[in-house]
Coordinates of N, CA and C in Angstrom, one line a residue:
X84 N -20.1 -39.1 -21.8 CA -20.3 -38.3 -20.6 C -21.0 -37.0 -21.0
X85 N -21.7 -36.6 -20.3 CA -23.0 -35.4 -20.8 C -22.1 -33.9 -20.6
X86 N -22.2 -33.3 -21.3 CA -21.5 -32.2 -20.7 C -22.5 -31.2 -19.9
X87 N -22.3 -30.5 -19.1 CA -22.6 -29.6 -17.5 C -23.4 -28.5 -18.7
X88 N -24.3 -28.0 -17.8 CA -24.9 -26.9 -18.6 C -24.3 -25.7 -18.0
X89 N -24.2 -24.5 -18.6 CA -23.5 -23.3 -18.5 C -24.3 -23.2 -17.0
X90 N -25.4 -23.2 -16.6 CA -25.9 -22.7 -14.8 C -25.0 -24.2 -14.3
X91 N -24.8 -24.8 -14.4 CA -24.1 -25.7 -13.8 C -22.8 -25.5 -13.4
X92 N -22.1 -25.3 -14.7 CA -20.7 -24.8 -14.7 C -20.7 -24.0 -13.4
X93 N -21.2 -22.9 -13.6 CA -21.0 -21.5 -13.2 C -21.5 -21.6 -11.8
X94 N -22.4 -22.3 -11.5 CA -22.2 -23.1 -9.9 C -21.5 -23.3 -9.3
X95 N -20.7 -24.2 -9.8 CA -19.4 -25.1 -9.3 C -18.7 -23.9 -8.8
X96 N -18.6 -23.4 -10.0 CA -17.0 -22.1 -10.0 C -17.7 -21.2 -8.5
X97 N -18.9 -20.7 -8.6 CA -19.0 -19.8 -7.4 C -18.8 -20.6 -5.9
X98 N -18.9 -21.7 -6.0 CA -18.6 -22.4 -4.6 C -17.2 -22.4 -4.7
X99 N -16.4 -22.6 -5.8 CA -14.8 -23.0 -5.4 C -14.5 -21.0 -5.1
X100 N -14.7 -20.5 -5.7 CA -14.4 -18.8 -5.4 C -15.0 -18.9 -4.0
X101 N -16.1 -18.8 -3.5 CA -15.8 -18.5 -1.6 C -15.1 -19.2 -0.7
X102 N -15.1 -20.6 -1.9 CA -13.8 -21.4 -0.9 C -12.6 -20.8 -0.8
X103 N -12.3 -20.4 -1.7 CA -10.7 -20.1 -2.3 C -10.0 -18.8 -1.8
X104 N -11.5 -18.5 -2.3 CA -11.0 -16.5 -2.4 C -10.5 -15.7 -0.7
X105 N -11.1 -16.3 0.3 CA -10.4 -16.1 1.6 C -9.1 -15.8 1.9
X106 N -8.7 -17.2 1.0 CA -7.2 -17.4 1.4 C -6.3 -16.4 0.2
X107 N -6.6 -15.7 -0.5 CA -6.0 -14.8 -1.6 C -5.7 -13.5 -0.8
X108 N -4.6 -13.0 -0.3 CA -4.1 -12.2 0.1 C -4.6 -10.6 -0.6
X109 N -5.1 -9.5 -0.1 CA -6.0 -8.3 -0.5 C -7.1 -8.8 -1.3
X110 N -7.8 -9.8 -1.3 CA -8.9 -10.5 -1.9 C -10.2 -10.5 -1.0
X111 N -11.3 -9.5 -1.3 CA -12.4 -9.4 -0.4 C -13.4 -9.7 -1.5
X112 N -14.5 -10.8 -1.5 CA -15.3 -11.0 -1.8 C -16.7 -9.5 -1.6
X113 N -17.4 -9.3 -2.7 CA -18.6 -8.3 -2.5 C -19.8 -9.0 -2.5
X114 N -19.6 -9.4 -4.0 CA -20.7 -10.7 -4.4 C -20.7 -11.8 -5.1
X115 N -21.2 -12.7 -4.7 CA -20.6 -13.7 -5.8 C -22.2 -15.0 -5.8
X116 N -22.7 -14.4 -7.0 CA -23.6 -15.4 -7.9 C -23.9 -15.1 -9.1
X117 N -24.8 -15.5 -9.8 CA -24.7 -16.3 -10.8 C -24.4 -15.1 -12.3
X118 N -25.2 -13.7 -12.1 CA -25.4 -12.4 -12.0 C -24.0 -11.5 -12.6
X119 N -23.4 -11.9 -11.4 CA -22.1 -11.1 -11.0 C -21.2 -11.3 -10.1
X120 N -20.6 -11.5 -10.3 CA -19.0 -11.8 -9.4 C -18.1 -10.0 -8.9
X121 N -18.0 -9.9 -8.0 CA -17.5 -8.6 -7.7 C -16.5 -8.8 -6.4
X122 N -15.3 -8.2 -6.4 CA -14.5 -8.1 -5.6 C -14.2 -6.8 -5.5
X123 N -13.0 -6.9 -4.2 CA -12.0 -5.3 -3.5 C -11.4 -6.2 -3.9
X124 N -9.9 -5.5 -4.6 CA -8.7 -6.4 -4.6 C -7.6 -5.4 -3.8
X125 N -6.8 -5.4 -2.9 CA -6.0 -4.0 -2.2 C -5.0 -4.5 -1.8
X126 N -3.6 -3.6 -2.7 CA -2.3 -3.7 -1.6 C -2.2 -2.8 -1.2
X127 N -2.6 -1.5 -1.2 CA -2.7 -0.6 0.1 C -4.1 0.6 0.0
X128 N -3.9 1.5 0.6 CA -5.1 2.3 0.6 C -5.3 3.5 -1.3
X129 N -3.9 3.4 -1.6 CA -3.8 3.8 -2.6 C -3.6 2.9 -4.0
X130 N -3.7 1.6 -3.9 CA -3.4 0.8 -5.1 C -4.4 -0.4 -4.7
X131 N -6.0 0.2 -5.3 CA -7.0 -0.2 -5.0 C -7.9 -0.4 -5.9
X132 N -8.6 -1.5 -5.9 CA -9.8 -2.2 -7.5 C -10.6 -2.7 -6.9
X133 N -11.9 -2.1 -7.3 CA -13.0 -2.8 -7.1 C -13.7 -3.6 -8.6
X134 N -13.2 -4.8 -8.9 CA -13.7 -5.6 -10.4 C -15.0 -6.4 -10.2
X135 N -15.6 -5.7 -11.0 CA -16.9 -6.6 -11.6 C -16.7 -7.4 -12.3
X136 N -17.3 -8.7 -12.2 CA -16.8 -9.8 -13.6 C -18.3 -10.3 -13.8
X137 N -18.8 -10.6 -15.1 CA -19.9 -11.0 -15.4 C -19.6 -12.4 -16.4
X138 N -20.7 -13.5 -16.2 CA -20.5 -14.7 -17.2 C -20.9 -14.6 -18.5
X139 N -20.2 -14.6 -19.7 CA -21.5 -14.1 -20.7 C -22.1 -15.5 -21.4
X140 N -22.8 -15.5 -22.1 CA -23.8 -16.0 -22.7 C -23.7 -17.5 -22.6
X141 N -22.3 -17.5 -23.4 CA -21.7 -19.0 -23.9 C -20.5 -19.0 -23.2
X142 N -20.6 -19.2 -21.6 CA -19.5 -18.9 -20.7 C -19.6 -20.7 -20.4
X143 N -18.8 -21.6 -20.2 CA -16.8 -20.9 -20.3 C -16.3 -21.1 -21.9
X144 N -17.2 -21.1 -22.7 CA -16.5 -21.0 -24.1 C -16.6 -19.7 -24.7
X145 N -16.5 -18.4 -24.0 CA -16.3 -17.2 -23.7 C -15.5 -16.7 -22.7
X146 N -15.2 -16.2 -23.0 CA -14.2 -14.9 -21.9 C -15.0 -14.4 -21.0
X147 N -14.6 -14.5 -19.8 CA -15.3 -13.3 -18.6 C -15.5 -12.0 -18.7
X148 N -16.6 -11.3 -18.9 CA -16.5 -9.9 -19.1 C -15.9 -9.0 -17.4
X149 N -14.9 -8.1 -18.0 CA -14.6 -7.6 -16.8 C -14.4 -5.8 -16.2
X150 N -15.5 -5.3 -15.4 CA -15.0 -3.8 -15.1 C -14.2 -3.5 -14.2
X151 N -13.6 -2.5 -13.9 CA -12.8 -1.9 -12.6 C -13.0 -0.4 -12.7
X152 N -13.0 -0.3 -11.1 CA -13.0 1.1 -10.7 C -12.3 1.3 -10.0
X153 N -11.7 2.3 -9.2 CA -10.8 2.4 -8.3 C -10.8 4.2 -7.7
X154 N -10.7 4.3 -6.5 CA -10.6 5.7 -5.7 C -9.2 6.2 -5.8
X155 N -8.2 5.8 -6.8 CA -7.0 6.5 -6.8 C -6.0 6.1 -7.8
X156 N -6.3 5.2 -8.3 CA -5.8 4.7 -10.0 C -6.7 5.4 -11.2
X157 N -5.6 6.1 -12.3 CA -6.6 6.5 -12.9 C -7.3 5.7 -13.6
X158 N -8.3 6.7 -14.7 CA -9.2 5.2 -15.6 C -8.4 5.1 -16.6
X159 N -7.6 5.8 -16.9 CA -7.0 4.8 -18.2 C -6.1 4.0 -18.2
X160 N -5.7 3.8 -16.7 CA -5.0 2.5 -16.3 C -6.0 1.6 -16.0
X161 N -7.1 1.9 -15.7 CA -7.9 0.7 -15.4 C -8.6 0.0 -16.8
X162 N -8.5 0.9 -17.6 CA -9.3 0.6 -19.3 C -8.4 0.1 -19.3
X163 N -6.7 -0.1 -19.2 CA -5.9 -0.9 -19.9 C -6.0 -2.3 -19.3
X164 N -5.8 -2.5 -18.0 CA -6.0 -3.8 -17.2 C -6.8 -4.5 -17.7
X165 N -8.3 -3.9 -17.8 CA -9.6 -4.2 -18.4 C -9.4 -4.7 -19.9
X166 N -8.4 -4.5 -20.6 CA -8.4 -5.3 -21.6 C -7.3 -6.3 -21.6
X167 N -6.2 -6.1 -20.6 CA -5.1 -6.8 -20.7 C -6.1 -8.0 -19.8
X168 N -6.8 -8.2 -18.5 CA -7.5 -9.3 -18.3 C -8.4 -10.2 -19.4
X169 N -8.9 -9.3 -20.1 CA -9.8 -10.0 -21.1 C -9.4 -10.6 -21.9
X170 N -8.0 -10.4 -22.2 CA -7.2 -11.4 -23.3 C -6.3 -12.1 -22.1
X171 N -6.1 -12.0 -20.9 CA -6.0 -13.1 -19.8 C -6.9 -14.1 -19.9
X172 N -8.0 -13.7 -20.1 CA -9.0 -15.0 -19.6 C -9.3 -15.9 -20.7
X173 N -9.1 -15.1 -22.0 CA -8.9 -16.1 -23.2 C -8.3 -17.0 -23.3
X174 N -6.8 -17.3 -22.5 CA -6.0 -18.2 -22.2 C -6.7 -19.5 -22.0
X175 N -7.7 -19.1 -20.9 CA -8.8 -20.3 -19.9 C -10.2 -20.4 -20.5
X176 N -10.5 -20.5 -21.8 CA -11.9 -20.3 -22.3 C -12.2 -22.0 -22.2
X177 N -13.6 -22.5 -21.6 CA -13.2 -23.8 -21.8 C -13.2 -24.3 -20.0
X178 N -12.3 -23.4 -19.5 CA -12.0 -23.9 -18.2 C -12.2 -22.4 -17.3
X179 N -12.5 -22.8 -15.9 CA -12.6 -21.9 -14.8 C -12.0 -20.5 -14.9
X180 N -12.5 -19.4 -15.0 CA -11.6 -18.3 -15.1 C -11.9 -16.8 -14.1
X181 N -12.6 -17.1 -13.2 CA -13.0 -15.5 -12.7 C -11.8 -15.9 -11.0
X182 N -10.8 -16.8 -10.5 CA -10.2 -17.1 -9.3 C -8.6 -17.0 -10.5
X183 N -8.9 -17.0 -11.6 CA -7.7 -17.0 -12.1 C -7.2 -15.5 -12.3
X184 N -8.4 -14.5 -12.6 CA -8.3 -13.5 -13.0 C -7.8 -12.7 -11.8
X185 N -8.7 -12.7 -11.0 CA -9.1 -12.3 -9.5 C -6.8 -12.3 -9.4
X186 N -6.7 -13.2 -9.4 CA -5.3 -13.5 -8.7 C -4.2 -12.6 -9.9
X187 N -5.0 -12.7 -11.0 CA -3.8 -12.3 -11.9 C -3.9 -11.0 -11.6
X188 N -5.4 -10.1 -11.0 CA -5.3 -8.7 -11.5 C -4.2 -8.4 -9.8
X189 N -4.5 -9.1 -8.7 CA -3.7 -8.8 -7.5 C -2.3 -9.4 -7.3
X190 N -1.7 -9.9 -8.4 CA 0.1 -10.4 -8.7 C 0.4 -8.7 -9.6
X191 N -0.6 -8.2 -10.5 CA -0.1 -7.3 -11.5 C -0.1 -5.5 -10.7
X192 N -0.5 -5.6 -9.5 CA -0.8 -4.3 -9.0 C 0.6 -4.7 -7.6
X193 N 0.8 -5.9 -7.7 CA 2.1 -6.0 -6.9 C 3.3 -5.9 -7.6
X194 N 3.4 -6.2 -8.9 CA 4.6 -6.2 -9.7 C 4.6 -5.3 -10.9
X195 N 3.6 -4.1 -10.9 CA 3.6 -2.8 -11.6 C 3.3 -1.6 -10.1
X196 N 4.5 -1.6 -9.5 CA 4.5 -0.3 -8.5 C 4.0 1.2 -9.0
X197 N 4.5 1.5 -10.0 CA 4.1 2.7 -10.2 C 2.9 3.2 -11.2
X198 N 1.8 2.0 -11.0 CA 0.8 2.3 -11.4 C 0.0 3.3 -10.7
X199 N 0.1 3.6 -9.9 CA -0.4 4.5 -8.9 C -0.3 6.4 -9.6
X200 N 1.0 6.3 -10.2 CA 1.4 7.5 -11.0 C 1.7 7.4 -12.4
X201 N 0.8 6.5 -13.1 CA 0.5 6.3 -14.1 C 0.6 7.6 -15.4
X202 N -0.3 8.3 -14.9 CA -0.9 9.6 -15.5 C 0.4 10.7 -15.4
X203 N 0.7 10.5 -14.5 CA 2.0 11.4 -14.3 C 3.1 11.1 -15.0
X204 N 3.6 9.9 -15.0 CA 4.3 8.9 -15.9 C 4.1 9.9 -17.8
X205 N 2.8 9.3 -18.0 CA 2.4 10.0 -19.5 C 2.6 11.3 -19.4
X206 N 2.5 11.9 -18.5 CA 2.2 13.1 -19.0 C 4.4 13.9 -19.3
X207 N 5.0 13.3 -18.3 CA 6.6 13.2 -18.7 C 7.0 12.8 -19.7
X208 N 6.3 11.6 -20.4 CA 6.8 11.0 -21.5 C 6.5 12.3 -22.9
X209 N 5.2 12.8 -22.8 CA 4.4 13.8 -23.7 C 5.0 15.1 -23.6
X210 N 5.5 15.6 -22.0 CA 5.6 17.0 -22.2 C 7.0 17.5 -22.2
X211 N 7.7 17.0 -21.8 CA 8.8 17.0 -20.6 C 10.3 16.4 -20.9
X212 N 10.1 15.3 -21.9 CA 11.4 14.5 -22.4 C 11.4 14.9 -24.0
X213 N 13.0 14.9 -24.2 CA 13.0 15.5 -25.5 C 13.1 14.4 -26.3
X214 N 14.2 14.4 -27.6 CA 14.4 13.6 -28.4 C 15.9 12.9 -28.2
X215 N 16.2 13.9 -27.2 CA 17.9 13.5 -26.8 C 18.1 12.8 -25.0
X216 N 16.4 12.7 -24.7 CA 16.9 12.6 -23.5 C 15.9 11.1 -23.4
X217 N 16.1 10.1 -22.2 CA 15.6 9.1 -21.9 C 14.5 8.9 -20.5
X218 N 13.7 7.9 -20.9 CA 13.3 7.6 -19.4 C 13.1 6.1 -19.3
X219 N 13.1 5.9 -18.4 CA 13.0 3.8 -17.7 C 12.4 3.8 -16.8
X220 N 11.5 2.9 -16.9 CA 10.9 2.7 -15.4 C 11.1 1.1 -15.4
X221 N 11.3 1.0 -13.6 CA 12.0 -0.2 -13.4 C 10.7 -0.5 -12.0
X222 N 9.5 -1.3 -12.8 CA 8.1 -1.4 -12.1 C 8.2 -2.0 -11.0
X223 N 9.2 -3.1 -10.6 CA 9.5 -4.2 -9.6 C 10.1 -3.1 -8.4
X224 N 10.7 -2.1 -9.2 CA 11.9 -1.5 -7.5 C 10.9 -0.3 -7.1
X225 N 10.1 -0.1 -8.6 CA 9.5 1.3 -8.2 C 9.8 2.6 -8.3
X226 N 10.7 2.7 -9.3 CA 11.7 3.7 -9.7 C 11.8 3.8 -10.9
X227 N 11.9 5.3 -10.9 CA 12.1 6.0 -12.6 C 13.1 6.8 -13.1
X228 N 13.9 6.1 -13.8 CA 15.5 6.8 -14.4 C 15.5 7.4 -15.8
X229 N 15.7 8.6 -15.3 CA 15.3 10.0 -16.3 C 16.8 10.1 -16.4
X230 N 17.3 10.6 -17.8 CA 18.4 11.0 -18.7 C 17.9 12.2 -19.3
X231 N 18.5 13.1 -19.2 CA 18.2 14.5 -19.5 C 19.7 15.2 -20.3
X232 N 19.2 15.8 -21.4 CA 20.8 16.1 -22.2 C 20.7 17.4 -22.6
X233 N 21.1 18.2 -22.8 CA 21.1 19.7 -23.1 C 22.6 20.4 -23.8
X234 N 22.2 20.3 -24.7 CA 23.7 20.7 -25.6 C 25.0 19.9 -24.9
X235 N 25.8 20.4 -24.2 CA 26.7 20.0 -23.7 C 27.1 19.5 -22.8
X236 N 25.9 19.7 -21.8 CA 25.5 19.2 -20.3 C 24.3 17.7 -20.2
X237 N 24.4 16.8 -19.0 CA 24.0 16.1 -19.0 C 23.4 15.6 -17.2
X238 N 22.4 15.1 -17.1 CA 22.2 14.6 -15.7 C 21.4 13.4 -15.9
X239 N 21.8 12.4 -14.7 CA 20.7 11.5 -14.6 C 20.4 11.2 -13.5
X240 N 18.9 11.1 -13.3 CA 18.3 10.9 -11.9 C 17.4 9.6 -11.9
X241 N 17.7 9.7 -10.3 CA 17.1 8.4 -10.5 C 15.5 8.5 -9.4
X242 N 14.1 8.5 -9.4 CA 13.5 8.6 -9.1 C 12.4 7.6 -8.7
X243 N 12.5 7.4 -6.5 CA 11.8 6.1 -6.4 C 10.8 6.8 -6.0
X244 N 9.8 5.8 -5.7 CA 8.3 6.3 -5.8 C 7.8 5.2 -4.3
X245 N 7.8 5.5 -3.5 CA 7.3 4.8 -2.3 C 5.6 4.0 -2.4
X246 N 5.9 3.3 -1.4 CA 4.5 1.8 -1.8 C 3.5 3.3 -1.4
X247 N 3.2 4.0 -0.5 CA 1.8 4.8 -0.2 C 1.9 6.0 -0.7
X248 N 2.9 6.4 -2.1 CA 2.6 7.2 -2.9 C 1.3 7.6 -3.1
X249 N 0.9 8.8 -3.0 CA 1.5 10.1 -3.1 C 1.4 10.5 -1.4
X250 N 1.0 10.0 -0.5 CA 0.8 10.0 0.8 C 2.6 10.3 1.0
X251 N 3.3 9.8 0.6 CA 4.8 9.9 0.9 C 5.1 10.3 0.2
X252 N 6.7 10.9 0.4 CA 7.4 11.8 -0.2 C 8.6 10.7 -1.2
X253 N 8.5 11.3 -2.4 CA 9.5 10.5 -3.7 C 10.6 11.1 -2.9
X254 N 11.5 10.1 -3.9 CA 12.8 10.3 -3.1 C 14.0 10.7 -4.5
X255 N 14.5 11.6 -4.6 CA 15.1 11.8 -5.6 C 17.0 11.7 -5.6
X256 N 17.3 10.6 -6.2 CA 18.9 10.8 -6.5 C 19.3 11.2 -7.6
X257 N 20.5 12.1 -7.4 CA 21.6 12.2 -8.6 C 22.6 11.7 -9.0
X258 N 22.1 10.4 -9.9 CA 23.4 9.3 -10.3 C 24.7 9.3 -10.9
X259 N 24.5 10.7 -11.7 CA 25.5 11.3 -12.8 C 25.0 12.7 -13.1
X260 N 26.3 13.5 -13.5 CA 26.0 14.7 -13.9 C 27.7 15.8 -14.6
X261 N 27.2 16.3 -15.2 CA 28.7 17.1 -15.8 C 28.3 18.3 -15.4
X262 N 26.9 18.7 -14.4 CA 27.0 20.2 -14.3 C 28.0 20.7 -13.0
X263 N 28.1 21.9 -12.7 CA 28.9 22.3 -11.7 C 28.5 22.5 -10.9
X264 N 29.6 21.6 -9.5 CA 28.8 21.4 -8.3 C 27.6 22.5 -7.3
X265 N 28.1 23.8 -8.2 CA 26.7 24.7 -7.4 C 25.6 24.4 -8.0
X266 N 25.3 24.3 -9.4 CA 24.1 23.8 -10.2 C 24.2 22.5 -9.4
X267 N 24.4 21.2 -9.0 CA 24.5 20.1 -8.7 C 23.5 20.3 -7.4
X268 N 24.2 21.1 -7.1 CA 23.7 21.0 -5.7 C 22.3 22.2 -5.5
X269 N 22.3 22.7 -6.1 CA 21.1 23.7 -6.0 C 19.8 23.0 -6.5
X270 N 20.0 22.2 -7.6 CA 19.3 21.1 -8.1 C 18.6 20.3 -7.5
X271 N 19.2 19.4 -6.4 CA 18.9 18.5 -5.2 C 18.0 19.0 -4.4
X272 N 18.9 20.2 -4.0 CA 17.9 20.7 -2.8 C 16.5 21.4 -3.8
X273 N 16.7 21.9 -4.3 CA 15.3 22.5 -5.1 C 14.4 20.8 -5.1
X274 N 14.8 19.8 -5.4 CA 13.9 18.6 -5.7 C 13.6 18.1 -4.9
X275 N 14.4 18.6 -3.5 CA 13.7 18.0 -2.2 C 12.9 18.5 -1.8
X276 N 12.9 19.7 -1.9 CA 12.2 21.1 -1.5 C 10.9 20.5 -2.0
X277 N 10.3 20.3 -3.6 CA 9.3 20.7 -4.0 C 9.1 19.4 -3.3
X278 N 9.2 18.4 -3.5 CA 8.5 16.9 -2.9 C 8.1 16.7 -1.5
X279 N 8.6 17.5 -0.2 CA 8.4 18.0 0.3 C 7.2 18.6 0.6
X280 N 6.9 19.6 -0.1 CA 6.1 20.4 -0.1 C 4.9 19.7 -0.9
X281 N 4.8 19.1 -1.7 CA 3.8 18.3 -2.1 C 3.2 17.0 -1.0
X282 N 3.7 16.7 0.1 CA 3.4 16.0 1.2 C 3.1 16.6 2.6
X283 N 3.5 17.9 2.7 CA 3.3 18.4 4.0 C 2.8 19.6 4.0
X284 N 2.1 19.4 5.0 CA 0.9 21.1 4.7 C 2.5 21.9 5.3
X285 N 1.9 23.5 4.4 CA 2.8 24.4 5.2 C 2.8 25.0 6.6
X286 N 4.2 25.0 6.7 CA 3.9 25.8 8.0 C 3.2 26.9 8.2
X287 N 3.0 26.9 9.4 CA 2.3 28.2 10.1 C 3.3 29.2 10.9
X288 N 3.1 30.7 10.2 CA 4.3 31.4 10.6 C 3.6 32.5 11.6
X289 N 4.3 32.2 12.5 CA 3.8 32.7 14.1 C 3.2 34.4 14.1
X290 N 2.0 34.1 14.7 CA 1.6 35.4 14.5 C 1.5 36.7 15.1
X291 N 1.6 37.9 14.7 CA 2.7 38.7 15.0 C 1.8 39.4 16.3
X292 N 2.5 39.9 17.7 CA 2.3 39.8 19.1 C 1.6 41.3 18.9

């Protein structure tokens, strides 16, 4: 049996992608021939990809080359996807891979919540956490549990991160702590306070008669 020539291949696959790609939940087709394959992939207005995919040379006995951009993911989360797909598609060299991708990159923006505060994430891990204190992120619930230790004192918080982050306000609990209930509590409200304020313009203080 003759084998399919790479324009042949690559045929097929763009007819099964407009068939398919409809029914793929935040899956918007841009373009799709022979050139370039381009999608919107969206679970909300803030956790948003636009991927380029291109066939290369010796496609499908190559990997799909793949870009992303996004209006509110930073790029060094999208440079990482961008390689973590590309050793995805190596899985499928051989066989159909841009409907495979397409689905993997919109399962992984559902089941990594706090990619959206990616950058902010790093920048806690680098500035902020010591050698005595911990952090976890738990990507599925969307929350981030910070351990903080200080000589003799100790707190842990537990910090969830809402689906239309930063549009919404984090929500912060106190799971544990040995400080004294006025620090305890002065603490809270100061964390509501600032989160708060990072979502709502200030008020307007009535002006004077």
């Amino acid at each position: 049996m003759a084998t399919e020539d790479r324009d042949t291949v690559i045929e097929k696959e763009l007819d099964e992608i407009k068939s398919r790609a409809p029914s793929v939940d935040g899956l918007k087709l841009i373009a799709c021939v022979p050139m370039l394959v381009s999608a919107s992939i969206t679970k909300n207005e803030y956790k948003q990809l636009t991927v380029n995919i291109q066939f290369p040379a010796d496609y499908p006995h190559q990997p799909i080359l793949v870009q992303m951009k996004s209006k509110h993911l930073e790029q060094k989360f999208t440079d990482k996807l961008e390689k973590i797909c590309e050793d995805e598609a190596k899985k499928w060299i051989g066989g159909r891979q841009v409907l495979v991708i397409l689905k993997f990159i919109r399962t992984f923006l559902e089941e990594n919540s706090l990619c959206v505060c990616s950058e902010e994430i790093v920048y806690i891990k680098r500035e902020l956490i010591g050698e005595s204190d911990e952090i976890k992120l738990k990507q599925k619930a969307s929350q981030i549990v910070i351990k903080v230790r200080q000589k003799n004192y100790f707190m842990n918080v537990n910090i969830s991160v809402p689906d239309l982050y930063p549009k919404h306000q984090i929500q912060t609990e106190l799971i544990d702590t040995n400080l004294p209930d006025l620090l305890r509590i002065n603490f809270m409200a100061q964390a509501k306070e600032l989160a708060r304020q990072c979502v709502t313009p200030p008020l307007l203080k009535n002006s004077k008669s």
